[in-house]
XYZ file of N, CA and C in Angstrom:
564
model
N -40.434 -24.134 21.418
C -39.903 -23.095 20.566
C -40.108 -21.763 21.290
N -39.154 -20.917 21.470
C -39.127 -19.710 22.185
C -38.218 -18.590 21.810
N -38.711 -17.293 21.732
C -37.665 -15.822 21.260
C -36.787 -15.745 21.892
N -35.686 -16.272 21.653
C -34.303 -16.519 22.250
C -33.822 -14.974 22.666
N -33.942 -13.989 21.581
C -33.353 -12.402 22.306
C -34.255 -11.376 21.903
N -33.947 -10.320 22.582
C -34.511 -9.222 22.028
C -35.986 -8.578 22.746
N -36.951 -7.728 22.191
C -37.837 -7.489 22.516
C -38.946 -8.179 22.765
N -38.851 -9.089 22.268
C -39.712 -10.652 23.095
C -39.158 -12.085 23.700
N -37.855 -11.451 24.348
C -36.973 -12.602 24.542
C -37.709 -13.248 25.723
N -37.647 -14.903 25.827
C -38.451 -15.137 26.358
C -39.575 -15.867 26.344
N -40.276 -15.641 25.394
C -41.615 -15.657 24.554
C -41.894 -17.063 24.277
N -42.445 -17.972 24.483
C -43.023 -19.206 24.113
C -44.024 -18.916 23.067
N -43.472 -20.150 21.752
C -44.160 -20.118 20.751
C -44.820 -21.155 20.178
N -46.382 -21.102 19.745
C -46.913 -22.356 19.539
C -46.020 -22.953 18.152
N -45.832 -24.590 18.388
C -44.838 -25.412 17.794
C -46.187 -25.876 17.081
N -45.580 -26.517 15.650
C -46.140 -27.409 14.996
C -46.527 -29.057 15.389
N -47.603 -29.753 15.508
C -47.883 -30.919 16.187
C -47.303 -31.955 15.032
N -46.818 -32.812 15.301
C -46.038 -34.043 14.393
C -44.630 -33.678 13.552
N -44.541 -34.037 12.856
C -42.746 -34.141 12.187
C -43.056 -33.542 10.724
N -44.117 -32.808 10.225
C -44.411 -32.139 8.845
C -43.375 -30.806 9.132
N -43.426 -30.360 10.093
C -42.306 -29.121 9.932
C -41.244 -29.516 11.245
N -40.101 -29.301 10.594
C -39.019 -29.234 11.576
C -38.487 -27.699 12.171
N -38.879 -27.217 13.331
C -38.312 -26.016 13.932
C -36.839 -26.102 14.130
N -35.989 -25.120 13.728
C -34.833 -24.344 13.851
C -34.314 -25.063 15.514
N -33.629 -25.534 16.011
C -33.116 -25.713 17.504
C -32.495 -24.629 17.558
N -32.754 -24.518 19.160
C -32.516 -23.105 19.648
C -30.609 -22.943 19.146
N -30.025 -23.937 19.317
C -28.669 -24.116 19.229
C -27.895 -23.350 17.482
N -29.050 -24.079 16.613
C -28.164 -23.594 15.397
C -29.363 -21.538 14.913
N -30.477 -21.688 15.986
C -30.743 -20.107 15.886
C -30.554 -19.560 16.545
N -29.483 -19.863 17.405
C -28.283 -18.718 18.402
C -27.119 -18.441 17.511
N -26.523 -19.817 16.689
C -26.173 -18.835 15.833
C -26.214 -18.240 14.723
N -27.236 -18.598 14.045
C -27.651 -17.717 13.133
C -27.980 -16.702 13.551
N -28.469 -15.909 14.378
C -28.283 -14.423 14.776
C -27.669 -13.926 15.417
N -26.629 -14.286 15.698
C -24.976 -13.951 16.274
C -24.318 -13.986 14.653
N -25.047 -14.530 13.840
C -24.275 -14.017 12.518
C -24.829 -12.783 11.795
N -26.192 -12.901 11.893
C -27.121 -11.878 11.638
C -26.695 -10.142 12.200
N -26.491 -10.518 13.455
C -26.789 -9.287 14.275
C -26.625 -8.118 13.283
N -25.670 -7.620 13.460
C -25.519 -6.738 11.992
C -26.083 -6.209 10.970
N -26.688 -7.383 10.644
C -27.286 -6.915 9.596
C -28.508 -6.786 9.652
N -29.678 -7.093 10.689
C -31.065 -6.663 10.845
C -31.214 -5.536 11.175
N -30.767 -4.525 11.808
C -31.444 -3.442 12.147
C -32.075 -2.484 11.386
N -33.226 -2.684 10.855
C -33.665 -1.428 9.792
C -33.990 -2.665 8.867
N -34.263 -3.803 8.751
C -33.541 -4.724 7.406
C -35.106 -5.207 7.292
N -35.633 -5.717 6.069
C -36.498 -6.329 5.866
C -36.283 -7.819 6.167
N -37.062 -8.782 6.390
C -36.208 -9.785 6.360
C -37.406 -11.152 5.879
N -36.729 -12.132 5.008
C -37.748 -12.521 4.325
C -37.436 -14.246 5.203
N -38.646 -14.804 5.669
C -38.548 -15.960 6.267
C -39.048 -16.818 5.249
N -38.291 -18.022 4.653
C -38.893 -18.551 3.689
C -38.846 -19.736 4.015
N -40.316 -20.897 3.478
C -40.383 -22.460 4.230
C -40.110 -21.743 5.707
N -41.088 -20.749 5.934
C -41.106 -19.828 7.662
C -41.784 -21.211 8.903
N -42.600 -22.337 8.246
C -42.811 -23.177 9.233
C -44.326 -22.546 10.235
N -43.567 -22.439 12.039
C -44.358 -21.373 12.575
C -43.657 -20.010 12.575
N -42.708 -19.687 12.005
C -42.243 -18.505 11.779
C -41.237 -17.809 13.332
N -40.713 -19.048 13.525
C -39.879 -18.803 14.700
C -38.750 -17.637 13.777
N -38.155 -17.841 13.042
C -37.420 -17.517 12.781
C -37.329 -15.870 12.531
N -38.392 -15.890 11.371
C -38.885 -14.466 11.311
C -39.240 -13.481 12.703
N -39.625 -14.366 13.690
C -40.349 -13.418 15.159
C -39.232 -13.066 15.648
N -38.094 -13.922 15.142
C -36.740 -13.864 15.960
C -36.097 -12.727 15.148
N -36.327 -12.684 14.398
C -35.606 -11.465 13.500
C -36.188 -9.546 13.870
N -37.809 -10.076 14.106
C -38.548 -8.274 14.286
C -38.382 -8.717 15.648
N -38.095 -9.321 17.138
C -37.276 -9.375 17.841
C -36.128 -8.819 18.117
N -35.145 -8.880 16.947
C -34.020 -8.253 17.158
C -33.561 -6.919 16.440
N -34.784 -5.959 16.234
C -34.834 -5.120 15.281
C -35.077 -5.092 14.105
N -35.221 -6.091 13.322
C -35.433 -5.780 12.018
C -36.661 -5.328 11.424
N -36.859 -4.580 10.592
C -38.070 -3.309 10.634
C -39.287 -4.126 9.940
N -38.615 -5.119 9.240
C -40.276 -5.895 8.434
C -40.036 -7.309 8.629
N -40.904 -8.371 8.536
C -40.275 -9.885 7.889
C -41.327 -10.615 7.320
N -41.008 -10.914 6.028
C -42.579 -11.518 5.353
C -42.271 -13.081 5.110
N -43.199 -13.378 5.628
C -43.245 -14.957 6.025
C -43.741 -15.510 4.812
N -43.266 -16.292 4.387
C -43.960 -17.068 3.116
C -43.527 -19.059 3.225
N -44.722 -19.747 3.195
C -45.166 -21.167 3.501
C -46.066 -21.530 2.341
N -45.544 -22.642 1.588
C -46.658 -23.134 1.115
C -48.080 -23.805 2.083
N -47.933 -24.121 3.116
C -48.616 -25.029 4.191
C -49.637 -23.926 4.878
N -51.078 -23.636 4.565
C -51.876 -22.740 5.660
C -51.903 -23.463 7.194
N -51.711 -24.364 7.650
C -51.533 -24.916 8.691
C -50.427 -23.894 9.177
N -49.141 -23.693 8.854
C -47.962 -23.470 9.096
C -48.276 -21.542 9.546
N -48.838 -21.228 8.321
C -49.290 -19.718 8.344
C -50.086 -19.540 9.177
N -51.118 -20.458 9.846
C -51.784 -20.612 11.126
C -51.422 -19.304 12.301
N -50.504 -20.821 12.658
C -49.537 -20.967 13.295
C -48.591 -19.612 13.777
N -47.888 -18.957 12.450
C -47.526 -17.934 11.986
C -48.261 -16.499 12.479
N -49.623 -16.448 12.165
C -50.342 -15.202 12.512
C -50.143 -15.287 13.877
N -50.705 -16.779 15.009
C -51.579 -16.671 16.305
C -49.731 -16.455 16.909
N -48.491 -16.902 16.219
C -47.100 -16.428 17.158
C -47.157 -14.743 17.111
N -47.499 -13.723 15.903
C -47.039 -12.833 16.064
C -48.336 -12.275 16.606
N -50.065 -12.602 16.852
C -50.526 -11.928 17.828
C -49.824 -12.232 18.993
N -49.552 -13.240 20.009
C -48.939 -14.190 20.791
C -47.693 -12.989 21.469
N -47.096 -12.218 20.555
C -45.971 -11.534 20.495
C -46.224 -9.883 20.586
N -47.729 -9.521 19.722
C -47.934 -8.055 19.526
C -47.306 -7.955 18.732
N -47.040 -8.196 17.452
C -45.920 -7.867 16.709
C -47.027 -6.525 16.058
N -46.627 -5.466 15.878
C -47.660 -4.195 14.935
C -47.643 -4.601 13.601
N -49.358 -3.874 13.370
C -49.598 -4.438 12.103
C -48.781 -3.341 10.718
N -48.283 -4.214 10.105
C -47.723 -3.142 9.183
C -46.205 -3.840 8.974
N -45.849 -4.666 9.871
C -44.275 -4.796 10.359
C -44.109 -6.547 9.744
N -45.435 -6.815 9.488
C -45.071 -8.316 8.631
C -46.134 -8.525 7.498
N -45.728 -9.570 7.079
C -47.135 -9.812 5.851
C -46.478 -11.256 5.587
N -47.704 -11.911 5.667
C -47.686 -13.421 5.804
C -48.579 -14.063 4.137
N -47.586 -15.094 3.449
C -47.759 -15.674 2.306
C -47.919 -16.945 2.235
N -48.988 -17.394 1.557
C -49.156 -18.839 1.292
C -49.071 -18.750 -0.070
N -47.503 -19.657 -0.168
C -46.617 -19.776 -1.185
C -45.992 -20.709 -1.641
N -45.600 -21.360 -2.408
C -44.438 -22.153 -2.780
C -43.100 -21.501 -2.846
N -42.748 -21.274 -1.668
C -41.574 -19.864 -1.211
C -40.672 -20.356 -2.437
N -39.920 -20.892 -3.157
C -38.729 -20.912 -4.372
C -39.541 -20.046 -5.306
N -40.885 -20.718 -5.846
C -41.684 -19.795 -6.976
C -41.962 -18.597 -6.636
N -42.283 -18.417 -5.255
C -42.580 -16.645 -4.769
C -41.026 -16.143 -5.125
N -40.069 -16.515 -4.651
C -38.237 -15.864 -4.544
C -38.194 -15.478 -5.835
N -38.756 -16.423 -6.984
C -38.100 -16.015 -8.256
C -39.024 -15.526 -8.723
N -40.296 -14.693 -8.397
C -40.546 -13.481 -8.795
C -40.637 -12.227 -7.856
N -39.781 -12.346 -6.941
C -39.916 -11.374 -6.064
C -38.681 -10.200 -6.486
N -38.959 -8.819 -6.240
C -37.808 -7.971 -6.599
C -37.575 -7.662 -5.496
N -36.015 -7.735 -5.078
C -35.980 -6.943 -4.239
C -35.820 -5.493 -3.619
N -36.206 -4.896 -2.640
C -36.653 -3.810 -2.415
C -35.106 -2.759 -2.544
N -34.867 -1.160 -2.621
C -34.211 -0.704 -2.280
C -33.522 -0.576 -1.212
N -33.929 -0.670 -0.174
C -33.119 -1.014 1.440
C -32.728 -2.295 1.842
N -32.580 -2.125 2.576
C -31.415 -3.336 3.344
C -32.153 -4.850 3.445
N -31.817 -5.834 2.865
C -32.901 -7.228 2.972
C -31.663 -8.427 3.577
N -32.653 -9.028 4.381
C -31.821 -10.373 4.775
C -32.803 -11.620 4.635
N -32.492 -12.689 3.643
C -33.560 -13.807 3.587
C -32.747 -14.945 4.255
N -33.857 -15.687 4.961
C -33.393 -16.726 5.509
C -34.391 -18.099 4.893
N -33.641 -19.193 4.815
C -34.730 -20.760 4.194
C -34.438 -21.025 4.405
N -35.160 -22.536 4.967
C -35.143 -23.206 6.174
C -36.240 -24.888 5.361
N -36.017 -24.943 4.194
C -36.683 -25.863 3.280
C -36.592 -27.352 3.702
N -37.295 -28.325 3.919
C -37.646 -29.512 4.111
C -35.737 -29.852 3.771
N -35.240 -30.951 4.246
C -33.990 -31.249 4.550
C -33.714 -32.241 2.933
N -34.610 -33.073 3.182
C -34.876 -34.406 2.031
C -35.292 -33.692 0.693
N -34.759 -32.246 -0.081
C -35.181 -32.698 -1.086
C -34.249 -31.534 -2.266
N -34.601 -31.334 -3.201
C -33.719 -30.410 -3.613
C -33.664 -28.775 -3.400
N -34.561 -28.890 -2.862
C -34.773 -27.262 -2.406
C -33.842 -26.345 -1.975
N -32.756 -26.943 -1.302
C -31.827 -26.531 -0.457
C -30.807 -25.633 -1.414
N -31.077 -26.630 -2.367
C -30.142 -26.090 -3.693
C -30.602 -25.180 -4.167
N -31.953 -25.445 -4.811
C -32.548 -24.251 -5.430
C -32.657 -23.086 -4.928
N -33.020 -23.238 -3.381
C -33.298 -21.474 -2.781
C -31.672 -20.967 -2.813
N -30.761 -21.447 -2.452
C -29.295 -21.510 -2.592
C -28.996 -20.643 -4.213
N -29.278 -21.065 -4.997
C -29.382 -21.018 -6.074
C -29.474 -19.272 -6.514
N -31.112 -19.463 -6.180
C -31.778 -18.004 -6.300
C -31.623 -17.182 -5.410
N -31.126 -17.274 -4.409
C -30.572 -16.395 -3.839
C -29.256 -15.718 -3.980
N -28.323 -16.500 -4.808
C -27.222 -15.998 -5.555
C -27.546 -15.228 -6.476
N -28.496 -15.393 -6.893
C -28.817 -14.613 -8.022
C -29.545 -13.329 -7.935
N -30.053 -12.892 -6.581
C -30.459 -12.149 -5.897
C -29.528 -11.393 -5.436
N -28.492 -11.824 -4.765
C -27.692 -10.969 -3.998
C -26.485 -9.829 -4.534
N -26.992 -9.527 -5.664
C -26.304 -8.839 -6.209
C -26.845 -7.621 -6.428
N -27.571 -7.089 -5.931
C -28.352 -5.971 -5.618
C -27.969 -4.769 -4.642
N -28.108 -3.688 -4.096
C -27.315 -2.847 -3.534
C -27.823 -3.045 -1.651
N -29.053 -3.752 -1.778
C -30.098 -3.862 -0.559
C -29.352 -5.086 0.089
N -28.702 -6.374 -0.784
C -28.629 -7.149 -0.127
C -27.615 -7.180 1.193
N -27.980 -7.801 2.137
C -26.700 -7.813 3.152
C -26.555 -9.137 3.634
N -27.339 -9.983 3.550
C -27.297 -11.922 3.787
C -28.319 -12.640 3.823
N -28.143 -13.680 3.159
C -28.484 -14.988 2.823
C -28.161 -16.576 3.697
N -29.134 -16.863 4.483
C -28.936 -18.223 5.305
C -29.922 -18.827 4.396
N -28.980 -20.572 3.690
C -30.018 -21.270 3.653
C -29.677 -22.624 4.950
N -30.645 -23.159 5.835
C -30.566 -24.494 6.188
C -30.960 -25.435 5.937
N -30.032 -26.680 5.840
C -30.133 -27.959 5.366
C -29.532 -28.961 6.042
N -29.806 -30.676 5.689
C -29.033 -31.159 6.739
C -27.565 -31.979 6.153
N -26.922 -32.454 7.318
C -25.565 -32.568 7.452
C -25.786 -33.551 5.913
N -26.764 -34.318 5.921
C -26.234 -35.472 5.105
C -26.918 -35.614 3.344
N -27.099 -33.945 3.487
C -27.539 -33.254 1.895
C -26.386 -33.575 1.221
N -26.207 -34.086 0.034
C -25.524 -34.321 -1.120
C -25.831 -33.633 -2.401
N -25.017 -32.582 -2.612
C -25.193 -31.461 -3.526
C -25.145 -32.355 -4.889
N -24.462 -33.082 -5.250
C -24.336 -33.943 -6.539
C -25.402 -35.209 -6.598
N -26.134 -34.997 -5.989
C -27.755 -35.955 -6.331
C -28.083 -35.535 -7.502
N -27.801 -34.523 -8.617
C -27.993 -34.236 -9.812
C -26.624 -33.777 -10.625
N -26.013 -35.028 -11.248
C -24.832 -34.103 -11.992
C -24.795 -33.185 -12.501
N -25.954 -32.727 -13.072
C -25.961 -31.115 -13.861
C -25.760 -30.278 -12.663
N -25.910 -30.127 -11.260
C -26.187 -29.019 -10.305
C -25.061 -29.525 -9.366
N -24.245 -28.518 -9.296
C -23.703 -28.255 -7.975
C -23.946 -27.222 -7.729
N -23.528 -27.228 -6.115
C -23.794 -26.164 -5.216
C -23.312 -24.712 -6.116
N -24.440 -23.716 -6.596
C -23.371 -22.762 -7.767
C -22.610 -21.254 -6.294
N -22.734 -21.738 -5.260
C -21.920 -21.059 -4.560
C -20.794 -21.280 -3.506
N -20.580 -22.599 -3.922
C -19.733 -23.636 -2.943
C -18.284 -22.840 -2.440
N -17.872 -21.948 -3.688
C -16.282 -21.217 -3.264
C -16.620 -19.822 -2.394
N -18.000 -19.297 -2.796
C -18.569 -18.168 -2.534
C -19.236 -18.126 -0.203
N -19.873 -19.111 -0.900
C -20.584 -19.272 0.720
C -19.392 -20.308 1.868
N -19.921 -19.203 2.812
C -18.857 -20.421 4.101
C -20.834 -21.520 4.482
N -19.911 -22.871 4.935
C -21.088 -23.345 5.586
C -20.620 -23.832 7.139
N -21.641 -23.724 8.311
C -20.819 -24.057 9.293
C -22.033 -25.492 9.684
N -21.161 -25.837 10.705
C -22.182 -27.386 11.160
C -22.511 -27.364 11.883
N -23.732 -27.777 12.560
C -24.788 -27.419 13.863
C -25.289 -28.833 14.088
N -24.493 -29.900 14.312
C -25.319 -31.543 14.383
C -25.501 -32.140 12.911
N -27.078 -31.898 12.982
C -27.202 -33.054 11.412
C -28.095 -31.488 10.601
N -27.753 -30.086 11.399
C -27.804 -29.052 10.433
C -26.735 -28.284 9.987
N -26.813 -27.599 8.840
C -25.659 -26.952 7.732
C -26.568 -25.225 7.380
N -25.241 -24.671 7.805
C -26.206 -23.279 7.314
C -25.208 -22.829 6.090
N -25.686 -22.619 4.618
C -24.663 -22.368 3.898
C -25.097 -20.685 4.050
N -24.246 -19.976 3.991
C -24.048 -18.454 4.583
C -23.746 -17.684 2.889
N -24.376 -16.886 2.574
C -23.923 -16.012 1.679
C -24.036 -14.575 2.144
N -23.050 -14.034 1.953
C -22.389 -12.756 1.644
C -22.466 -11.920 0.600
N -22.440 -10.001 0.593
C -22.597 -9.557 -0.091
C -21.557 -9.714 -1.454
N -22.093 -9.503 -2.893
C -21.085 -9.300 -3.625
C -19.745 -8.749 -3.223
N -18.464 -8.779 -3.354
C -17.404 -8.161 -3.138
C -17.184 -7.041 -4.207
C-alpha cells in the first residue's frame, strides 16, 4: 500500500496482516481521485471503515485541509496513527475515531465548508447500503461536494426487499474488477 500522488507520493504504508481488512488497490484509488481531484482542496474529508487509512493519507496528500478517520477496529486505528506519523502528517490536520463509522455518520453534522466522505465497508454485508443510504441524506447540505461508497461487483442491493439502493437513478457507479464505487453528487 503506497501514496499514489501528491505531497507524499511515493510513501509506503504499513498494510494490515491477514484478510480482516481489505486495502483499496492502487487501480480503483487512481480513480477515485481522478474523480476527487476537485473537490479536495480546502475539503475536510471523512475516511470511513478507514482500515489503515490509505485512503484518507491519500486525500491530506492531495490537499485536502482535514480527514477524520473513523474504524470500529483499534488494530486498524493502529495502524492509522503509525501511517500518518510514517507521513508527518501535522497535528491538527486529522483526528482518528474508534467507531462503528454508520452509527458515528448518523450523528455526525456536517460542518459549514466543503466535505468529501469516502466508505470503504466490509464487501459481504449490508453496510454498503446503509452508508449509501446516509450519505444521501447528508448531502444535501451547502458543504457537501462528494460521496464514494465502495463495494463489491457481486453486492446485490435487493438482499432485503424493503431496501433498494435509495440512490440508484441519482449515483453513477463505475467498475474496477470485483470493486463498484457508487459516486454521489451534489444536490442539483
Amino acid at each position: 500500500m503506497r501514496v499514489i500522488s501528491g505531497t507524499w507520493r511515493g510513501r509506503v504504508l504499513k498494510s494490515p496482516k491477514g484478510q480482516a481488512v481489505r486495502p483499496t488497490t492502487d487501480r480503483v484509488k487512481e480513480a477515485l481521485f481522478s474523480m476527487l481531484a476537485g473537490d479536495l482542496p480546502g475539503a475536510l474529508f471523512l475516511d470511513l471503515c478507514c482500515g489503515a487509512g490509505g485512503l484518507g493519507i491519500e486525500a491530506l496528500s492531495r490537499g485536502a485541509q482535514r480527514a477524520v478517520f473513523v474504524d470500529i477496529a483499534g488494530a486498524s486505528l493502529k495502524l492509522v496513527q503509525e501511517n500518518l506519523a510514517l507521513c508527518g502528517a501535522a497535528p491538527g490536520s486529522f483526528e482518528v475515531i474508534q467507531s462503528d463509522a454508520l452509527r458515528w455518520l448518523e450523528k455526525w453534522g456536517p460542518p459549514e465548508g466543503p466535505w468529501v466522505a469516502v466508505a470503504d465497508p466490509p464487501y459481504r454485508s449490508g453496510l454498503p447500503w446503509s452508508m449509501l443510504q446516509e450519505l444521501e441524506r447528508l448531502r444535501t447540505g451547502p458543504g457537501f461536494r462528494r460521496a464514494v461508497v465502495e463495494h463489491g461487483s457481486g453486492f446485490d442491493p435487493t438482499w432485503d426487499p424493503e431496501k433498494t439502493w435509495p440512490t440508484l437513478d441519482q449515483a453513477q457507479e463505475r467498475k474496477y474488477g470485483r470493486s463498484v464505487l457508487a459516486i454521489l453528487g451534489p444536490v442539483s
